């Protein structure tokens, strides 16, 4: 039986990954400080004898006498609300926290996957974004704490690989959505579902013509696992290349919720990316991965969750 450690395991994506790995026959340890995650996300897994959960901040060193095959580092606050509130913690989590996990991987001869982000491309001047694009990040902007934290996480992963021969993996995750997102998270999908279900106008920042590509969480999790099992050391984009404007997304959420489509326009936040769409050729060719769940299908699954959590 393989053992996996999932840092950030009580978060939105992390909890789905724990569930998936248990389904694949893994022994799973979830580590989470609950800074943005929630115990309720993993409560249903606690009775499983192959699942353990440890409340721990990865910024502090981790002492566990457990051999480990795979480490998935998903631990990081990821919402723009957090960028304003806890920017230093975000930087420390990628710099010190990820280094602690890399050292753990070195000790255990484990593979380690770092959850990076499409934000490493900043406000991209190349569209769609290929992994070879070096990005257009404003390091001193409001999103700089997150974008640079992730860029550093990638850099230190490669440094451990080059210096110590550690089996590192880097995934650049594009916008992902689904059940277990925090309703108050501040990201576009929780905002729209909360507004649609409570009959409030949809908040549109800017003119709503900026684009996003949305990947359903089960597709993403499969991509993370495929990347871990592969021998691909270079970063891989994992996301859904179907691209929609924010206005189109708001209209689709309104339709899913059966809500009247009313809007409230607000100024565009600083450094908000204008376009987001992954080029997933690398994931297709090297991992044989591509997303399966359409936006419509994903919204139906997500609606049930937001209905029950509001
Ligand atoms: N959801 C997306 O669209 C998206 C897009 C790009 C990248 N990502 C990345 O994927 C990962 C998971 O994101 P998510 O959307 O599930 O967010 P999330 O906030 O739901 O999950 C992150 C989890 O990490 C935990 N955490 C944060 N800092 C920690 C620390 N120092 N020690 C221990 N635990 C810590 C949080 O409590 C939370 O449970 C993050 O690394 C994020 O940057 C997500």
CSV table of C-alpha atoms and ligand atoms in Angstrom, one decimal:
chain,number,residue,atom,x,y,z
A,1,UNK,CA,0.0,0.0,0.0
A,2,UNK,CA,1.4,3.4,-1.0
A,3,UNK,CA,1.4,6.2,1.5
A,4,UNK,CA,0.6,9.8,0.6
A,5,UNK,CA,0.9,13.0,2.6
A,6,UNK,CA,-1.5,15.8,1.5
A,7,UNK,CA,-0.5,19.2,2.9
A,8,UNK,CA,-3.6,21.4,2.7
A,9,UNK,CA,-5.7,18.2,3.0
A,10,UNK,CA,-8.6,19.9,4.7
A,11,UNK,CA,-9.0,22.5,2.0
A,12,UNK,CA,-11.2,22.6,-1.0
A,13,UNK,CA,-9.0,20.7,-3.5
A,14,UNK,CA,-7.0,18.9,-0.8
A,15,UNK,CA,-10.1,17.2,0.6
A,16,UNK,CA,-11.1,15.9,-2.8
A,17,UNK,CA,-7.5,14.7,-3.4
A,18,UNK,CA,-7.5,12.8,-0.1
A,19,UNK,CA,-10.8,11.1,-1.1
A,20,UNK,CA,-9.5,10.2,-4.5
A,21,UNK,CA,-6.2,8.7,-3.2
A,22,UNK,CA,-8.2,6.6,-0.6
A,23,UNK,CA,-10.3,5.4,-3.5
A,24,UNK,CA,-7.0,4.4,-5.3
A,25,UNK,CA,-6.0,2.3,-2.2
A,26,UNK,CA,-3.5,4.7,-0.6
A,27,UNK,CA,-2.8,5.3,3.1
A,28,UNK,CA,-3.4,9.0,3.4
A,29,UNK,CA,-2.2,11.6,5.9
A,30,UNK,CA,-3.8,15.0,5.7
A,31,UNK,CA,-1.9,17.9,7.2
A,32,UNK,CA,-3.6,21.2,7.6
A,33,UNK,CA,-3.4,24.3,9.9
A,34,UNK,CA,-7.1,25.1,9.0
A,35,UNK,CA,-6.1,28.7,8.2
A,36,UNK,CA,-8.5,28.6,5.3
A,37,UNK,CA,-9.5,24.9,5.3
A,38,UNK,CA,-12.3,23.4,7.3
A,39,UNK,CA,-12.5,20.2,9.4
A,40,UNK,CA,-16.0,19.6,7.9
A,41,UNK,CA,-14.3,18.9,4.5
A,42,UNK,CA,-12.7,15.8,5.8
A,43,UNK,CA,-15.1,14.7,8.6
A,44,UNK,CA,-16.6,12.0,6.4
A,45,UNK,CA,-13.1,10.5,5.9
A,46,UNK,CA,-12.2,10.2,9.6
A,47,UNK,CA,-13.8,6.8,10.1
A,48,UNK,CA,-11.6,5.3,7.3
A,49,UNK,CA,-8.7,3.4,8.9
A,50,UNK,CA,-6.4,4.4,6.0
A,51,UNK,CA,-6.9,8.1,6.7
A,52,UNK,CA,-5.3,10.2,9.4
A,53,UNK,CA,-5.4,13.9,10.0
A,54,UNK,CA,-2.9,16.1,11.7
A,55,UNK,CA,-3.4,19.8,12.6
A,56,UNK,CA,-0.1,21.4,11.8
A,57,UNK,CA,1.3,24.5,10.1
A,58,UNK,CA,3.9,23.4,7.6
A,59,UNK,CA,5.9,26.6,8.3
A,60,UNK,CA,7.0,24.7,11.4
A,61,UNK,CA,9.2,21.6,10.9
A,62,UNK,CA,7.3,18.3,10.8
A,63,UNK,CA,8.5,15.3,12.8
A,64,UNK,CA,6.6,12.1,11.8
A,65,UNK,CA,8.0,8.6,12.0
A,66,UNK,CA,6.0,7.5,8.9
A,67,UNK,CA,7.6,6.4,5.7
A,68,UNK,CA,6.0,8.2,2.8
A,69,UNK,CA,6.0,7.6,-1.0
A,70,UNK,CA,4.2,10.8,-2.3
A,71,UNK,CA,3.8,14.3,-0.9
A,72,UNK,CA,1.3,16.6,-2.4
A,73,UNK,CA,1.8,20.2,-1.2
A,74,UNK,CA,-1.5,22.1,-1.7
A,75,UNK,CA,-1.0,24.1,1.5
A,76,UNK,CA,-1.5,27.8,0.7
A,77,UNK,CA,-4.2,30.4,1.1
A,78,UNK,CA,-5.4,31.0,-2.4
A,79,UNK,CA,-8.1,33.6,-2.4
A,80,UNK,CA,-7.7,37.4,-3.1
A,81,UNK,CA,-9.3,38.0,0.3
A,82,UNK,CA,-6.3,36.3,1.9
A,83,UNK,CA,-3.9,38.3,-0.2
A,84,UNK,CA,-5.0,41.4,1.6
A,85,UNK,CA,-5.3,39.9,5.1
A,86,UNK,CA,-2.3,37.5,5.4
A,87,UNK,CA,0.3,38.2,2.7
A,88,UNK,CA,3.4,37.5,4.9
A,89,UNK,CA,1.9,34.1,5.9
A,90,UNK,CA,1.4,33.2,2.2
A,91,UNK,CA,5.0,34.0,1.4
A,92,UNK,CA,6.3,32.0,4.4
A,93,UNK,CA,4.1,29.0,3.6
A,94,UNK,CA,5.7,28.7,0.1
A,95,UNK,CA,9.2,29.6,1.2
A,96,UNK,CA,9.7,27.9,4.6
A,97,UNK,CA,6.7,25.5,4.5
A,98,UNK,CA,7.5,24.1,1.1
A,99,UNK,CA,11.2,23.8,2.0
A,100,UNK,CA,10.2,21.8,5.2
A,101,UNK,CA,8.2,19.4,3.0
A,102,UNK,CA,11.1,19.2,0.4
A,103,UNK,CA,13.4,18.2,3.3
A,104,UNK,CA,10.9,15.6,4.4
A,105,UNK,CA,10.8,14.3,0.8
A,106,UNK,CA,14.6,14.1,0.8
A,107,UNK,CA,14.6,12.2,4.1
A,108,UNK,CA,11.9,9.7,2.9
A,109,UNK,CA,13.1,9.5,-0.7
A,110,UNK,CA,9.5,10.5,-1.6
A,111,UNK,CA,8.2,12.2,-4.7
A,112,UNK,CA,6.8,15.7,-4.0
A,113,UNK,CA,4.3,17.7,-6.0
A,114,UNK,CA,4.0,21.5,-5.6
A,115,UNK,CA,0.7,23.1,-6.3
A,116,UNK,CA,1.6,26.2,-8.3
A,117,UNK,CA,-0.8,28.3,-10.1
A,118,UNK,CA,-1.7,30.1,-13.4
A,119,UNK,CA,-0.9,33.3,-11.4
A,120,UNK,CA,2.8,32.7,-12.1
A,121,UNK,CA,1.9,34.0,-15.6
A,122,UNK,CA,0.6,37.3,-14.0
A,123,UNK,CA,-1.4,39.4,-16.4
A,124,UNK,CA,-0.3,37.4,-19.4
A,125,UNK,CA,0.9,38.9,-22.7
A,126,UNK,CA,0.7,35.5,-24.3
A,127,UNK,CA,-2.6,33.8,-24.8
A,128,UNK,CA,-3.4,31.0,-24.2
A,129,UNK,CA,-0.6,30.4,-21.7
A,130,UNK,CA,2.0,27.7,-22.4
A,131,UNK,CA,4.3,26.4,-19.7
A,132,UNK,CA,7.2,28.0,-21.6
A,133,UNK,CA,5.7,31.5,-21.2
A,134,UNK,CA,7.8,33.3,-18.4
A,135,UNK,CA,4.9,35.5,-17.3
A,136,UNK,CA,4.1,39.1,-16.6
A,137,UNK,CA,3.9,39.4,-12.8
A,138,UNK,CA,3.8,42.6,-10.8
A,139,UNK,CA,5.9,41.5,-7.8
A,140,UNK,CA,4.9,44.6,-5.8
A,141,UNK,CA,1.2,44.6,-6.6
A,142,UNK,CA,-1.6,43.3,-4.4
A,143,UNK,CA,-1.3,39.8,-5.8
A,144,UNK,CA,2.5,39.8,-5.6
A,145,UNK,CA,2.6,37.9,-2.3
A,146,UNK,CA,0.8,35.0,-3.9
A,147,UNK,CA,2.3,35.1,-7.4
A,148,UNK,CA,5.9,35.4,-6.1
A,149,UNK,CA,5.3,32.8,-3.4
A,150,UNK,CA,4.3,30.3,-6.0
A,151,UNK,CA,7.2,31.3,-8.3
A,152,UNK,CA,9.6,30.8,-5.4
A,153,UNK,CA,7.9,27.4,-4.6
A,154,UNK,CA,8.7,26.3,-8.2
A,155,UNK,CA,12.3,27.7,-7.9
A,156,UNK,CA,13.1,25.9,-4.7
A,157,UNK,CA,11.5,22.7,-6.0
A,158,UNK,CA,13.9,22.8,-9.0
A,159,UNK,CA,16.8,23.7,-6.6
A,160,UNK,CA,16.1,20.5,-4.5
A,161,UNK,CA,15.8,18.5,-7.7
A,162,UNK,CA,19.1,19.8,-9.1
A,163,UNK,CA,21.1,19.7,-5.8
A,164,UNK,CA,19.8,16.5,-4.2
A,165,UNK,CA,18.1,14.6,-7.0
A,166,UNK,CA,14.6,14.8,-5.4
A,167,UNK,CA,11.7,13.6,-7.6
A,168,UNK,CA,9.8,16.9,-7.8
A,169,UNK,CA,6.6,17.7,-9.8
A,170,UNK,CA,5.2,21.1,-10.4
A,171,UNK,CA,1.5,21.6,-11.4
A,172,UNK,CA,0.2,25.0,-12.5
A,173,UNK,CA,-3.4,24.9,-11.6
A,174,UNK,CA,-5.9,27.1,-13.4
A,175,UNK,CA,-9.2,28.2,-11.8
A,176,UNK,CA,-10.9,25.2,-10.3
A,177,UNK,CA,-14.3,25.1,-8.7
A,178,UNK,CA,-16.7,22.6,-7.1
A,179,UNK,CA,-18.2,21.5,-3.8
A,180,UNK,CA,-16.4,22.5,-0.5
A,181,UNK,CA,-15.3,26.0,-1.7
A,182,UNK,CA,-15.9,28.4,1.2
A,183,UNK,CA,-19.0,30.5,0.4
A,184,UNK,CA,-17.2,33.6,1.8
A,185,UNK,CA,-14.0,32.8,-0.1
A,186,UNK,CA,-14.1,35.8,-2.3
A,187,UNK,CA,-13.4,33.9,-5.5
A,188,UNK,CA,-15.7,34.2,-8.5
A,189,UNK,CA,-17.7,30.9,-8.3
A,190,UNK,CA,-18.5,31.1,-4.6
A,191,UNK,CA,-19.5,34.8,-5.0
A,192,UNK,CA,-21.8,34.1,-8.0
A,193,UNK,CA,-23.5,31.0,-6.4
A,194,UNK,CA,-24.0,32.9,-3.1
A,195,UNK,CA,-25.5,35.8,-5.0
A,196,UNK,CA,-27.6,33.7,-7.3
A,197,UNK,CA,-29.1,31.6,-4.5
A,198,UNK,CA,-29.8,34.6,-2.3
A,199,UNK,CA,-31.4,36.7,-5.1
A,200,UNK,CA,-28.8,39.4,-4.9
A,201,UNK,CA,-27.3,41.1,-8.0
A,202,UNK,CA,-24.1,39.5,-9.4
A,203,UNK,CA,-21.1,41.6,-8.6
A,204,UNK,CA,-19.1,42.2,-11.8
A,205,UNK,CA,-15.7,43.8,-11.5
A,206,UNK,CA,-14.7,46.0,-14.5
A,207,UNK,CA,-16.8,45.5,-17.6
A,208,UNK,CA,-17.0,41.7,-17.1
A,209,UNK,CA,-15.3,41.1,-20.4
A,210,UNK,CA,-12.2,39.6,-18.7
A,211,UNK,CA,-12.0,35.9,-19.2
A,212,UNK,CA,-11.6,32.8,-17.0
A,213,UNK,CA,-11.3,29.1,-17.7
A,214,UNK,CA,-12.9,26.9,-15.1
A,215,UNK,CA,-12.0,23.3,-14.3
A,216,UNK,CA,-14.2,21.0,-12.2
A,217,UNK,CA,-12.4,19.7,-9.2
A,218,UNK,CA,-12.6,15.9,-10.0
A,219,UNK,CA,-10.9,16.6,-13.3
A,220,UNK,CA,-8.1,18.5,-11.6
A,221,UNK,CA,-7.5,15.9,-8.9
A,222,UNK,CA,-7.1,13.2,-11.6
A,223,UNK,CA,-4.5,15.4,-13.3
A,224,UNK,CA,-2.6,15.9,-10.0
A,225,UNK,CA,-2.4,12.1,-9.5
A,226,UNK,CA,-1.4,11.5,-13.2
A,227,UNK,CA,1.4,14.0,-12.9
A,228,UNK,CA,2.7,12.5,-9.7
A,229,UNK,CA,2.9,9.1,-11.3
A,230,UNK,CA,4.6,10.4,-14.4
A,231,UNK,CA,8.3,11.2,-14.8
A,232,UNK,CA,7.6,14.8,-15.9
A,233,UNK,CA,9.8,17.2,-14.0
A,234,UNK,CA,8.9,20.4,-15.9
A,235,UNK,CA,5.8,22.4,-14.9
A,236,UNK,CA,2.5,21.2,-16.3
A,237,UNK,CA,-0.6,23.3,-16.8
A,238,UNK,CA,-3.8,21.6,-15.5
A,239,UNK,CA,-7.0,23.4,-16.2
A,240,UNK,CA,-9.9,23.5,-18.6
A,241,UNK,CA,-9.2,25.4,-21.8
A,242,UNK,CA,-12.8,26.4,-22.4
A,243,UNK,CA,-12.7,30.2,-21.9
A,244,UNK,CA,-15.7,32.4,-20.8
A,245,UNK,CA,-16.1,36.0,-20.0
A,246,UNK,CA,-17.0,36.8,-16.4
A,247,UNK,CA,-20.4,38.0,-17.7
A,248,UNK,CA,-21.0,34.7,-19.4
A,249,UNK,CA,-20.0,32.8,-16.2
A,250,UNK,CA,-22.4,35.0,-14.2
A,251,UNK,CA,-25.3,34.3,-16.7
A,252,UNK,CA,-24.6,30.5,-16.5
A,253,UNK,CA,-24.6,30.6,-12.7
A,254,UNK,CA,-27.9,32.6,-12.8
A,255,UNK,CA,-29.4,30.0,-15.1
A,256,UNK,CA,-28.2,27.1,-12.9
A,257,UNK,CA,-29.7,28.7,-9.8
A,258,UNK,CA,-32.9,29.7,-11.6
A,259,UNK,CA,-32.2,33.3,-10.6
A,260,UNK,CA,-33.0,36.5,-12.3
A,261,UNK,CA,-29.9,38.0,-13.9
A,262,UNK,CA,-29.2,41.3,-12.2
A,263,UNK,CA,-25.7,42.9,-12.1
A,264,UNK,CA,-23.8,45.4,-9.9
A,265,UNK,CA,-20.7,46.8,-11.5
A,266,UNK,CA,-17.6,47.5,-9.4
A,267,UNK,CA,-14.1,48.8,-10.3
A,268,UNK,CA,-11.6,46.2,-11.4
A,269,UNK,CA,-9.3,45.2,-8.5
A,270,UNK,CA,-5.6,46.1,-9.1
A,271,UNK,CA,-3.6,43.5,-11.0
A,272,UNK,CA,-6.7,41.5,-11.9
A,273,UNK,CA,-5.7,39.3,-14.9
A,274,UNK,CA,-7.6,40.1,-18.1
A,275,UNK,CA,-7.3,36.7,-19.7
A,276,UNK,CA,-6.8,33.2,-18.5
A,277,UNK,CA,-6.7,30.1,-20.6
A,278,UNK,CA,-4.4,27.2,-20.3
A,279,UNK,CA,-2.6,25.6,-23.2
A,280,UNK,CA,-2.9,21.9,-22.0
A,281,UNK,CA,-0.9,20.3,-24.9
A,282,UNK,CA,1.7,19.2,-22.4
A,283,UNK,CA,-0.8,17.5,-20.1
A,284,UNK,CA,-2.5,15.9,-23.0
A,285,UNK,CA,0.7,14.5,-24.6
A,286,UNK,CA,2.7,13.6,-21.5
A,287,UNK,CA,0.0,12.7,-19.0
A,288,UNK,CA,-2.8,11.6,-21.4
A,289,UNK,CA,-5.0,14.0,-19.3
A,290,UNK,CA,-7.8,16.3,-20.4
A,291,UNK,CA,-10.8,17.6,-18.6
A,292,UNK,CA,-14.1,15.7,-19.0
A,293,UNK,CA,-16.7,17.7,-17.0
A,294,UNK,CA,-18.5,20.5,-18.9
A,295,UNK,CA,-19.3,23.8,-17.2
A,296,UNK,CA,-23.0,23.0,-17.3
A,297,UNK,CA,-22.4,19.6,-15.6
A,298,UNK,CA,-20.0,21.0,-13.1
A,299,UNK,CA,-22.4,23.8,-12.2
A,300,UNK,CA,-25.2,21.3,-11.4
A,301,UNK,CA,-22.9,19.4,-9.0
A,302,UNK,CA,-21.7,22.7,-7.4
A,303,UNK,CA,-25.3,24.1,-7.1
A,304,UNK,CA,-26.3,21.2,-4.7
A,305,UNK,CA,-23.4,22.0,-2.5
A,306,UNK,CA,-24.0,25.7,-2.2
A,307,UNK,CA,-27.7,25.1,-1.7
A,308,UNK,CA,-26.9,22.9,1.3
A,309,UNK,CA,-24.2,25.2,2.7
A,310,UNK,CA,-26.1,28.5,2.6
B,1,LIG,N1,-8.7,26.6,-6.4
B,1,LIG,C1,-8.1,27.1,-7.4
B,1,LIG,O1,-8.7,27.6,-8.4
B,1,LIG,C2,-6.6,27.1,-7.5
B,1,LIG,C3,-5.9,27.7,-8.6
B,1,LIG,C4,-4.5,27.7,-8.6
B,1,LIG,C5,-3.8,27.1,-7.6
B,1,LIG,N2,-4.4,26.6,-6.5
B,1,LIG,C6,-3.6,26.0,-5.4
B,1,LIG,O2,-4.1,24.8,-5.0
B,1,LIG,C7,-3.9,24.7,-3.6
B,1,LIG,C8,-5.3,24.4,-2.9
B,1,LIG,O3,-6.2,25.5,-3.1
B,1,LIG,P1,-7.7,25.5,-2.6
B,1,LIG,O4,-8.4,26.3,-3.6
B,1,LIG,O5,-8.1,24.2,-2.3
B,1,LIG,O6,-7.6,26.5,-1.4
B,1,LIG,P2,-8.0,26.2,0.2
B,1,LIG,O7,-7.7,27.4,0.9
B,1,LIG,O8,-9.3,25.6,0.2
B,1,LIG,O9,-6.9,25.1,0.6
B,1,LIG,C9,-5.7,25.3,1.1
B,1,LIG,C10,-5.5,24.5,2.3
B,1,LIG,O10,-4.1,24.7,2.8
B,1,LIG,C11,-4.2,24.9,4.2
B,1,LIG,N3,-3.0,25.7,4.6
B,1,LIG,C12,-2.6,26.9,4.1
B,1,LIG,N4,-1.5,27.3,4.6
B,1,LIG,C13,-1.0,26.3,5.4
B,1,LIG,C14,0.1,26.0,6.2
B,1,LIG,N5,1.1,27.0,6.4
B,1,LIG,N6,0.2,24.9,6.9
B,1,LIG,C15,-0.8,23.9,6.8
B,1,LIG,N7,-1.9,24.1,6.1
B,1,LIG,C16,-2.0,25.3,5.4
B,1,LIG,C17,-5.5,25.7,4.5
B,1,LIG,O11,-6.0,25.6,5.8
B,1,LIG,C18,-6.4,25.0,3.5
B,1,LIG,O12,-7.0,23.9,4.0
B,1,LIG,C19,-3.3,26.0,-3.1
B,1,LIG,O13,-1.9,25.8,-3.0
B,1,LIG,C20,-3.6,27.0,-4.2
B,1,LIG,O14,-2.6,28.0,-4.3
B,1,LIG,C21,-5.8,26.6,-6.4
